[in-house]
Amino acid sequence: MDYPKRYGVVVIGGGHAGCEAALASARMGVETLLLTHNIETLGQMSCNPAIGGIGKSHLVKEIDALGGVMARATDKAGIQYRVLNSRKGPAVRATRAQADRILYKAAVRHTLENQTCLDIFQQSADDLIMEGEKARGVITNMGVRFHSDTVVITAGTFLGGLIHIGLESHSGGRAGDPPSIALAQRLREMPFRVDRLKTGTPPRIDARSVDFSKMEEQPGDNITPVMSFWGDGSDQPEQVSCYITHTNEKTHDIIRAGLDRSPMYTGVIEGIGPRYCPSIEDKIHRFADKNSHQIFIEPEGLTTHELYPNGISTSLPFDVQLDLVHSMVGLENAHITRPGYAIEYDYFNPQDLLHSLETKFVEGLYFAGQINGTTGYEEAGAQGLLAGLNAALRSQEKEAWTPRRDEAYLGVLVDDLISMGTKEPYRMFTSRAEYRLILREDNADIRLTAKGRELGLINDTIWQQFSKKKEAIEQETQRMKDTWVQPDTETANKLNEFIERPLAREYSLMELMRRPELDYKKIAEITGENSVTGVVAEQVEIAAKYEGYISRQLDDIEKLKRNESMKLPTDMDYDKVKGLSNEVKQKLVECKPETLGQASRIQGVTPAAVSLLLVSLKKHRGAKPLATVSK
Amino acid sequence: MNDVLHSTDTIAAQATPAGRGGVGIIRISGKKANDIALQLIQQQKYLQPRFAHFQKFYDNNQDVIDEGLVLFFPGPHSFTGEDVIELQGHGGPVVINSLLNRVLNLGARMANPGEFSERAFLNDKLDLAQAEAIADLIDSASEQAARCAIRSLNGAFSDHINVLVEQVINLRLYVEAAIDFPEEEIDFLADGKVEGDLQSIIDQLDIVFKEANRGVLLKEGMKVVLAGRPNAGKSSLLNALAGRDTAIVTDIAGTTRDVLREHIHIDGMPLHITDTAGLRESPDAIEKEGIRRAWTEIKDADRVLLLVDAADVQESDIKTLWPDFFAELPDLNKVIVVRNKIDKTDERSGVSELNSSHVINDVNEALSIELPTIRLSAKHGEGVDELREYLKKAMGYQSAVEGGFTARQRHLEALKQARYYLGIGQTQLTDNGAGELLAEDLRMTQNHLSEITGEFTPDDLLGRIFSSFCIGK
């Protein structure tokens, strides 16, 4: 049957990408349908029970800055928080929270159910409704036809999912859930380039069978950080500790003895797994000289005894899993509640996407999350948000938006995927961001919230809260710039006690704060002026400390913008560009970059090739009106 | 839309061919061109447009580098459409080198191959019909530049740089791993390892920089490779070419026992001549290696002189004699056949050249037409002058595009920038304990070094981290 209500956006999948996509589109006032095969698993954390970490928290805060749910759900569910790299400087600091799965899921579901313009429907999606080359809706398993302007697919590992434990394998989207075979089949019929990836998960353990007294306790930070810009931590649940144990020679022997029954080492698994999150058998095999690995024992939640032993992801047979767990200190009598497994799944070459995450072949069809070759809740959520907002923009007949690499980790993520593709599950790291000093987790709101407001993603309450903070930062920065300290005054003498070179001329407070010996707090103590909140002071201080670096990066960004604003026509005939080597031509044809800037980031595309493209563009523009170039 | 085409930076390059010309011209284009000129000549006043000012050029110690003419062409009425300054000084390589260095220090950056013309085109100073020509220029200029870069990286300099780059990568590996994987018990920033390694890299870079500056490690000039059988008379030709040149004959360090390099000047223009092992099939392992190296040299050459004994080989036989040689050559247009020992035959000395605009496209064509041929007697000197003239002409052509001189400038500039960022990074680490800022400075260091050695992406770096450390919570 044709469903009577017509939607602007239909989102397939209720994982982290799907939830953010549906919420973003609905926040923008576009009628949205979230189609999930099981309402009970909306917002499910299917792998480790943690949100954030290096590079990832940056994405979470960006989602938050654009009004998304992930950070706020984390604050409702976070049971152990730590700021990583806290001694290494603000640009690389990252918040990480252990989350209670049940609380997290509940928070996400609560948000979804209370979002206006958003309907939820439980049924698996089997097919797309096509109008020529355009996606115009979804057909469900029982034949319900939902008509829409756009479709966002966030199928995660469910497309052609194949679960491995030892040499046994069966199809599945996640342990206990069926895969989406029909939809995978349908998508494989389209001209997308499909390949296989692999990921894995460790066996879970019953806390009642674990001896914590033999393990090292890892408590959360003393002052519990807050993930969301818009919260104050008052809704955070009770805080608990994680524990650390280690593998040992015995563990390694057990694993080595089991390798002949490992699907990874017997060639059963063909998909490529992530290098940064190797299975325990991989670690033992590749780093044979290391005789111990640390294993983090993470609680799955406050109301369950299940534990997540982070670091022993494995697809070895169950009997080996049991032995290797028992070989570790504190886990001698551990009871496994769920076996670990590896899962292989389809992903689509992200080079077939535009920066809006719309597919190049089918108008109105968007892909987000693991389907694009990424891994991680945060990477998925960020893409979901972007795909959702762009699907909504298309439905509103507005122009697409994607942050540039210098504006957000989200921009880096999408540009990396689209320009270079990926051969392993893509995870964010701060070293991927060339503008790392500007793209910090502490300033994601300053970078993105105004844009979010413009797009319709930010409600009035958040907007007011943000505007107030921004104004306070500006005022305080101005005050620090305008307040001068003369040498040989009382203030100067007090300052001289802390600094190496005494003040020889007048300095503004802003200049003084650049000195390594001084910070906002010290200056505030000495001058007796401190009227701003911690977050405001932090922003002012970081701006002072990073000043030289930030202005250098801003110069670079100016140069970058020229190439970013030069659009390359999608039907550009690279064969006709004189002087390009065949290798460069092939890469350009493969990737079909949208801008000159993107072209310049494809590996092997030389500065000379970029010059040739620029000349060629100019030539065409000279010959034809501008409109034919900027599509 | 048009204004986005405007570049933000100011570029500079030598506009005249390398070598000892009478006048050397440096061209500067961009917003800062005028400022740079005023600082160079230590004047505050405005330069009258399109007027030749006779001025002294000063270095940063107020010493005079040279004196000459300064011309200011304000945009848009200039070659590139931007503000352009032309400095006309004396043509010697040392003077021009110092002048260009000073200009770069004052805030210009070394122009990319063909960049002046590119800017002219983008700013509507050249018409559409010239677009193809610009594309050709960028293409050939950058190819030439790449070849020059590779060449100036031969031997000792290359070894130094490669070691340095490897060490920078290694250091970044530790710094980035400490930042991106703080839970892996690999905090190298805290344990002093990074500090020590950084100091060692800085020390080495200082040495390399000093040597490069003295010209010990880098040589400029066109590269000519002599190929042919041992008895074809290569050594005689080498002596004939070098012997008449009363100036310089040097052995360059790093000479391999099977590839002999000579550095000579013809009328002040530098030239590298490389003598290679005979190219023939050989079962002997050492000779095989010699031949492999000979091929490396040939592929890297600007001109290949294929020497034959005129008494042994008929002119028509040359191509059929060595079909494999022609098939393997990457560019057939750089081969010139030298028929030596014409004193033993009745041939007349001289050059028979192809129509200069003719481009040979493939092996079959090369085999079917007459290759440029020079007949000479290295022993008696007949025809050697013609060869010198021929080489000079070839050299003049290539210098106009981008010579080894510019390639060297580029490298020195890159090294200087790399050294600068290493210094800042070191301060950040030792004074401020700011590992993330050191990381940024190391990234800049590598960006500059990569102009010499090629791209290294964040993904390459991550790959190295994952293969070096067992990462994975």
PDB file of N, CA and C in Angstrom, chain A residues 436-504:
ATOM      1  N   ARG A 436      44.537  21.233  13.221  1.00  0.00           N
ATOM      2  CA  ARG A 436      44.246  20.678  14.534  1.00  0.00           C
ATOM      3  C   ARG A 436      44.175  21.741  15.630  1.00  0.00           C
ATOM      4  N   LEU A 437      45.027  22.763  15.530  1.00  0.00           N
ATOM      5  CA  LEU A 437      45.055  23.753  16.602  1.00  0.00           C
ATOM      6  C   LEU A 437      43.798  24.619  16.606  1.00  0.00           C
ATOM      7  N   ILE A 438      43.139  24.676  15.458  1.00  0.00           N
ATOM      8  CA  ILE A 438      41.898  25.454  15.377  1.00  0.00           C
ATOM      9  C   ILE A 438      40.691  24.571  15.676  1.00  0.00           C
ATOM     10  N   LEU A 439      40.757  23.310  15.225  1.00  0.00           N
ATOM     11  CA  LEU A 439      39.628  22.386  15.409  1.00  0.00           C
ATOM     12  C   LEU A 439      39.733  21.701  16.764  1.00  0.00           C
ATOM     13  N   ARG A 440      39.355  22.414  17.806  1.00  0.00           N
ATOM     14  CA  ARG A 440      39.463  21.820  19.148  1.00  0.00           C
ATOM     15  C   ARG A 440      38.083  21.403  19.639  1.00  0.00           C
ATOM     16  N   GLU A 441      38.077  20.510  20.647  1.00  0.00           N
ATOM     17  CA  GLU A 441      36.764  20.121  21.159  1.00  0.00           C
ATOM     18  C   GLU A 441      36.150  21.263  21.961  1.00  0.00           C
ATOM     19  N   ASP A 442      37.007  22.127  22.538  1.00  0.00           N
ATOM     20  CA  ASP A 442      36.459  23.187  23.377  1.00  0.00           C
ATOM     21  C   ASP A 442      35.772  24.291  22.577  1.00  0.00           C
ATOM     22  N   ASN A 443      36.082  24.408  21.276  1.00  0.00           N
ATOM     23  CA  ASN A 443      35.487  25.523  20.529  1.00  0.00           C
ATOM     24  C   ASN A 443      34.565  25.068  19.407  1.00  0.00           C
ATOM     25  N   ALA A 444      34.099  23.823  19.468  1.00  0.00           N
ATOM     26  CA  ALA A 444      33.218  23.326  18.413  1.00  0.00           C
ATOM     27  C   ALA A 444      31.982  24.208  18.282  1.00  0.00           C
ATOM     28  N   ASP A 445      31.484  24.692  19.420  1.00  0.00           N
ATOM     29  CA  ASP A 445      30.285  25.551  19.360  1.00  0.00           C
ATOM     30  C   ASP A 445      30.608  26.880  18.675  1.00  0.00           C
ATOM     31  N   ILE A 446      31.777  27.443  19.004  1.00  0.00           N
ATOM     32  CA  ILE A 446      32.161  28.710  18.381  1.00  0.00           C
ATOM     33  C   ILE A 446      32.300  28.518  16.866  1.00  0.00           C
ATOM     34  N   ARG A 447      32.786  27.343  16.474  1.00  0.00           N
ATOM     35  CA  ARG A 447      32.998  27.083  15.051  1.00  0.00           C
ATOM     36  C   ARG A 447      31.696  26.842  14.295  1.00  0.00           C
ATOM     37  N   LEU A 448      30.727  26.196  14.957  1.00  0.00           N
ATOM     38  CA  LEU A 448      29.613  25.650  14.175  1.00  0.00           C
ATOM     39  C   LEU A 448      28.199  26.098  14.573  1.00  0.00           C
ATOM     40  N   THR A 449      28.022  26.538  15.797  1.00  0.00           N
ATOM     41  CA  THR A 449      26.639  26.742  16.253  1.00  0.00           C
ATOM     42  C   THR A 449      25.907  27.832  15.476  1.00  0.00           C
ATOM     43  N   ALA A 450      26.609  28.904  15.105  1.00  0.00           N
ATOM     44  CA  ALA A 450      25.940  29.953  14.332  1.00  0.00           C
ATOM     45  C   ALA A 450      25.439  29.394  13.000  1.00  0.00           C
ATOM     46  N   LYS A 451      26.269  28.552  12.379  1.00  0.00           N
ATOM     47  CA  LYS A 451      25.852  27.925  11.125  1.00  0.00           C
ATOM     48  C   LYS A 451      24.650  27.023  11.371  1.00  0.00           C
ATOM     49  N   GLY A 452      24.696  26.279  12.477  1.00  0.00           N
ATOM     50  CA  GLY A 452      23.602  25.398  12.836  1.00  0.00           C
ATOM     51  C   GLY A 452      22.296  26.169  13.002  1.00  0.00           C
ATOM     52  N   ARG A 453      22.400  27.325  13.610  1.00  0.00           N
ATOM     53  CA  ARG A 453      21.223  28.169  13.797  1.00  0.00           C
ATOM     54  C   ARG A 453      20.655  28.575  12.437  1.00  0.00           C
ATOM     55  N   GLU A 454      21.564  28.977  11.554  1.00  0.00           N
ATOM     56  CA  GLU A 454      21.165  29.418  10.226  1.00  0.00           C
ATOM     57  C   GLU A 454      20.446  28.290   9.473  1.00  0.00           C
ATOM     58  N   LEU A 455      20.927  27.061   9.688  1.00  0.00           N
ATOM     59  CA  LEU A 455      20.332  25.918   8.998  1.00  0.00           C
ATOM     60  C   LEU A 455      19.018  25.490   9.636  1.00  0.00           C
ATOM     61  N   GLY A 456      18.733  25.981  10.821  1.00  0.00           N
ATOM     62  CA  GLY A 456      17.506  25.601  11.505  1.00  0.00           C
ATOM     63  C   GLY A 456      17.691  24.444  12.465  1.00  0.00           C
ATOM     64  N   LEU A 457      18.935  24.125  12.814  1.00  0.00           N
ATOM     65  CA  LEU A 457      19.205  22.976  13.675  1.00  0.00           C
ATOM     66  C   LEU A 457      19.219  23.329  15.153  1.00  0.00           C
ATOM     67  N   ILE A 458      19.282  24.621  15.468  1.00  0.00           N
ATOM     68  CA  ILE A 458      19.493  25.060  16.841  1.00  0.00           C
ATOM     69  C   ILE A 458      18.235  25.763  17.361  1.00  0.00           C
ATOM     70  N   ASN A 459      17.716  25.281  18.493  1.00  0.00           N
ATOM     71  CA  ASN A 459      16.511  25.901  19.032  1.00  0.00           C
ATOM     72  C   ASN A 459      16.839  27.178  19.808  1.00  0.00           C
ATOM     73  N   ASP A 460      15.795  27.914  20.198  1.00  0.00           N
ATOM     74  CA  ASP A 460      15.995  29.227  20.824  1.00  0.00           C
ATOM     75  C   ASP A 460      16.776  29.146  22.131  1.00  0.00           C
ATOM     76  N   THR A 461      16.475  28.118  22.932  1.00  0.00           N
ATOM     77  CA  THR A 461      17.138  28.004  24.238  1.00  0.00           C
ATOM     78  C   THR A 461      18.655  27.873  24.065  1.00  0.00           C
ATOM     79  N   ILE A 462      19.045  26.957  23.190  1.00  0.00           N
ATOM     80  CA  ILE A 462      20.470  26.742  22.956  1.00  0.00           C
ATOM     81  C   ILE A 462      21.088  28.003  22.361  1.00  0.00           C
ATOM     82  N   TRP A 463      20.377  28.603  21.456  1.00  0.00           N
ATOM     83  CA  TRP A 463      20.917  29.787  20.777  1.00  0.00           C
ATOM     84  C   TRP A 463      21.198  30.905  21.777  1.00  0.00           C
ATOM     85  N   GLN A 464      20.267  31.090  22.708  1.00  0.00           N
ATOM     86  CA  GLN A 464      20.483  32.141  23.707  1.00  0.00           C
ATOM     87  C   GLN A 464      21.685  31.822  24.585  1.00  0.00           C
ATOM     88  N   GLN A 465      21.762  30.561  24.976  1.00  0.00           N
ATOM     89  CA  GLN A 465      22.876  30.136  25.820  1.00  0.00           C
ATOM     90  C   GLN A 465      24.206  30.366  25.104  1.00  0.00           C
ATOM     91  N   PHE A 466      24.218  30.013  23.828  1.00  0.00           N
ATOM     92  CA  PHE A 466      25.433  30.164  23.033  1.00  0.00           C
ATOM     93  C   PHE A 466      25.791  31.643  22.856  1.00  0.00           C
ATOM     94  N   SER A 467      24.819  32.444  22.510  1.00  0.00           N
ATOM     95  CA  SER A 467      25.081  33.861  22.246  1.00  0.00           C
ATOM     96  C   SER A 467      25.672  34.536  23.474  1.00  0.00           C
ATOM     97  N   LYS A 468      25.145  34.137  24.629  1.00  0.00           N
ATOM     98  CA  LYS A 468      25.628  34.721  25.879  1.00  0.00           C
ATOM     99  C   LYS A 468      27.111  34.379  26.089  1.00  0.00           C
ATOM    100  N   LYS A 469      27.441  33.123  25.855  1.00  0.00           N
ATOM    101  CA  LYS A 469      28.828  32.683  26.023  1.00  0.00           C
ATOM    102  C   LYS A 469      29.744  33.411  25.041  1.00  0.00           C
ATOM    103  N   LYS A 470      29.296  33.488  23.806  1.00  0.00           N
ATOM    104  CA  LYS A 470      30.130  34.094  22.770  1.00  0.00           C
ATOM    105  C   LYS A 470      30.387  35.568  23.092  1.00  0.00           C
ATOM    106  N   GLU A 471      29.343  36.230  23.527  1.00  0.00           N
ATOM    107  CA  GLU A 471      29.486  37.641  23.858  1.00  0.00           C
ATOM    108  C   GLU A 471      30.465  37.824  25.020  1.00  0.00           C
ATOM    109  N   ALA A 472      30.347  36.965  26.010  1.00  0.00           N
ATOM    110  CA  ALA A 472      31.237  37.054  27.171  1.00  0.00           C
ATOM    111  C   ALA A 472      32.692  36.858  26.757  1.00  0.00           C
ATOM    112  N   ILE A 473      32.923  35.917  25.832  1.00  0.00           N
ATOM    113  CA  ILE A 473      34.295  35.678  25.364  1.00  0.00           C
ATOM    114  C   ILE A 473      34.830  36.918  24.662  1.00  0.00           C
ATOM    115  N   GLU A 474      33.989  37.484  23.805  1.00  0.00           N
ATOM    116  CA  GLU A 474      34.436  38.666  23.069  1.00  0.00           C
ATOM    117  C   GLU A 474      34.747  39.823  24.008  1.00  0.00           C
ATOM    118  N   GLN A 475      33.860  40.014  24.980  1.00  0.00           N
ATOM    119  CA  GLN A 475      34.076  41.111  25.919  1.00  0.00           C
ATOM    120  C   GLN A 475      35.348  40.919  26.726  1.00  0.00           C
ATOM    121  N   GLU A 476      35.526  39.692  27.207  1.00  0.00           N
ATOM    122  CA  GLU A 476      36.683  39.435  28.053  1.00  0.00           C
ATOM    123  C   GLU A 476      37.979  39.548  27.251  1.00  0.00           C
ATOM    124  N   THR A 477      37.943  39.068  25.997  1.00  0.00           N
ATOM    125  CA  THR A 477      39.122  39.189  25.133  1.00  0.00           C
ATOM    126  C   THR A 477      39.470  40.664  24.953  1.00  0.00           C
ATOM    127  N   GLN A 478      38.454  41.454  24.691  1.00  0.00           N
ATOM    128  CA  GLN A 478      38.674  42.886  24.493  1.00  0.00           C
ATOM    129  C   GLN A 478      39.265  43.518  25.760  1.00  0.00           C
ATOM    130  N   ARG A 479      38.703  43.123  26.898  1.00  0.00           N
ATOM    131  CA  ARG A 479      39.192  43.694  28.150  1.00  0.00           C
ATOM    132  C   ARG A 479      40.675  43.343  28.356  1.00  0.00           C
ATOM    133  N   MET A 480      41.023  42.091  28.069  1.00  0.00           N
ATOM    134  CA  MET A 480      42.409  41.666  28.257  1.00  0.00           C
ATOM    135  C   MET A 480      43.342  42.404  27.297  1.00  0.00           C
ATOM    136  N   LYS A 481      42.829  42.715  26.117  1.00  0.00           N
ATOM    137  CA  LYS A 481      43.645  43.442  25.144  1.00  0.00           C
ATOM    138  C   LYS A 481      43.803  44.911  25.548  1.00  0.00           C
ATOM    139  N   ASP A 482      42.757  45.421  26.167  1.00  0.00           N
ATOM    140  CA  ASP A 482      42.746  46.864  26.476  1.00  0.00           C
ATOM    141  C   ASP A 482      43.336  47.193  27.843  1.00  0.00           C
ATOM    142  N   THR A 483      43.575  46.179  28.652  1.00  0.00           N
ATOM    143  CA  THR A 483      44.123  46.458  29.978  1.00  0.00           C
ATOM    144  C   THR A 483      45.639  46.355  29.938  1.00  0.00           C
ATOM    145  N   TRP A 484      46.307  47.443  30.286  1.00  0.00           N
ATOM    146  CA  TRP A 484      47.765  47.491  30.170  1.00  0.00           C
ATOM    147  C   TRP A 484      48.411  47.485  31.543  1.00  0.00           C
ATOM    148  N   VAL A 485      49.558  46.837  31.633  1.00  0.00           N
ATOM    149  CA  VAL A 485      50.327  46.856  32.874  1.00  0.00           C
ATOM    150  C   VAL A 485      51.605  47.648  32.605  1.00  0.00           C
ATOM    151  N   GLN A 486      51.815  48.699  33.393  1.00  0.00           N
ATOM    152  CA  GLN A 486      53.034  49.512  33.236  1.00  0.00           C
ATOM    153  C   GLN A 486      54.150  48.880  34.067  1.00  0.00           C
ATOM    154  N   PRO A 487      55.393  48.976  33.585  1.00  0.00           N
ATOM    155  CA  PRO A 487      56.492  48.464  34.401  1.00  0.00           C
ATOM    156  C   PRO A 487      56.616  49.255  35.704  1.00  0.00           C
ATOM    157  N   ASP A 488      57.178  48.637  36.707  1.00  0.00           N
ATOM    158  CA  ASP A 488      57.418  49.267  38.006  1.00  0.00           C
ATOM    159  C   ASP A 488      56.149  49.686  38.748  1.00  0.00           C
ATOM    160  N   THR A 489      55.039  49.077  38.408  1.00  0.00           N
ATOM    161  CA  THR A 489      53.847  49.317  39.212  1.00  0.00           C
ATOM    162  C   THR A 489      53.669  48.138  40.146  1.00  0.00           C
ATOM    163  N   GLU A 490      52.713  48.241  41.027  1.00  0.00           N
ATOM    164  CA  GLU A 490      52.478  47.165  41.988  1.00  0.00           C
ATOM    165  C   GLU A 490      52.131  45.857  41.263  1.00  0.00           C
ATOM    166  N   THR A 491      51.250  45.978  40.264  1.00  0.00           N
ATOM    167  CA  THR A 491      50.855  44.795  39.497  1.00  0.00           C
ATOM    168  C   THR A 491      52.067  44.177  38.792  1.00  0.00           C
ATOM    169  N   ALA A 492      52.881  45.055  38.185  1.00  0.00           N
ATOM    170  CA  ALA A 492      54.057  44.562  37.466  1.00  0.00           C
ATOM    171  C   ALA A 492      54.987  43.812  38.409  1.00  0.00           C
ATOM    172  N   ASN A 493      55.179  44.349  39.601  1.00  0.00           N
ATOM    173  CA  ASN A 493      56.066  43.695  40.559  1.00  0.00           C
ATOM    174  C   ASN A 493      55.545  42.329  40.976  1.00  0.00           C
ATOM    175  N   LYS A 494      54.234  42.255  41.133  1.00  0.00           N
ATOM    176  CA  LYS A 494      53.642  40.951  41.492  1.00  0.00           C
ATOM    177  C   LYS A 494      53.845  39.960  40.351  1.00  0.00           C
ATOM    178  N   LEU A 495      53.664  40.443  39.130  1.00  0.00           N
ATOM    179  CA  LEU A 495      53.834  39.572  37.960  1.00  0.00           C
ATOM    180  C   LEU A 495      55.285  39.106  37.849  1.00  0.00           C
ATOM    181  N   ASN A 496      56.207  40.019  38.126  1.00  0.00           N
ATOM    182  CA  ASN A 496      57.623  39.714  37.990  1.00  0.00           C
ATOM    183  C   ASN A 496      58.059  38.535  38.859  1.00  0.00           C
ATOM    184  N   GLU A 497      57.303  38.285  39.926  1.00  0.00           N
ATOM    185  CA  GLU A 497      57.638  37.147  40.783  1.00  0.00           C
ATOM    186  C   GLU A 497      57.486  35.821  40.049  1.00  0.00           C
ATOM    187  N   PHE A 498      56.609  35.817  39.037  1.00  0.00           N
ATOM    188  CA  PHE A 498      56.328  34.553  38.338  1.00  0.00           C
ATOM    189  C   PHE A 498      57.131  34.384  37.055  1.00  0.00           C
ATOM    190  N   ILE A 499      57.557  35.487  36.463  1.00  0.00           N
ATOM    191  CA  ILE A 499      58.113  35.370  35.117  1.00  0.00           C
ATOM    192  C   ILE A 499      59.621  35.551  35.094  1.00  0.00           C
ATOM    193  N   GLU A 500      60.218  34.973  34.057  1.00  0.00           N
ATOM    194  CA  GLU A 500      61.674  34.987  33.936  1.00  0.00           C
ATOM    195  C   GLU A 500      62.207  36.373  33.630  1.00  0.00           C
ATOM    196  N   ARG A 501      61.656  36.963  32.548  1.00  0.00           N
ATOM    197  CA  ARG A 501      62.121  38.295  32.159  1.00  0.00           C
ATOM    198  C   ARG A 501      61.142  39.322  32.721  1.00  0.00           C
ATOM    199  N   PRO A 502      61.614  40.186  33.643  1.00  0.00           N
ATOM    200  CA  PRO A 502      60.706  41.173  34.218  1.00  0.00           C
ATOM    201  C   PRO A 502      60.184  42.145  33.152  1.00  0.00           C
ATOM    202  N   LEU A 503      59.044  42.726  33.431  1.00  0.00           N
ATOM    203  CA  LEU A 503      58.431  43.627  32.453  1.00  0.00           C
ATOM    204  C   LEU A 503      59.308  44.860  32.249  1.00  0.00           C
ATOM    205  N   ALA A 504      59.656  45.121  30.992  1.00  0.00           N
ATOM    206  CA  ALA A 504      60.517  46.265  30.705  1.00  0.00           C
ATOM    207  C   ALA A 504      59.738  47.385  30.024  1.00  0.00           C
TER     208      ALA A 504
END
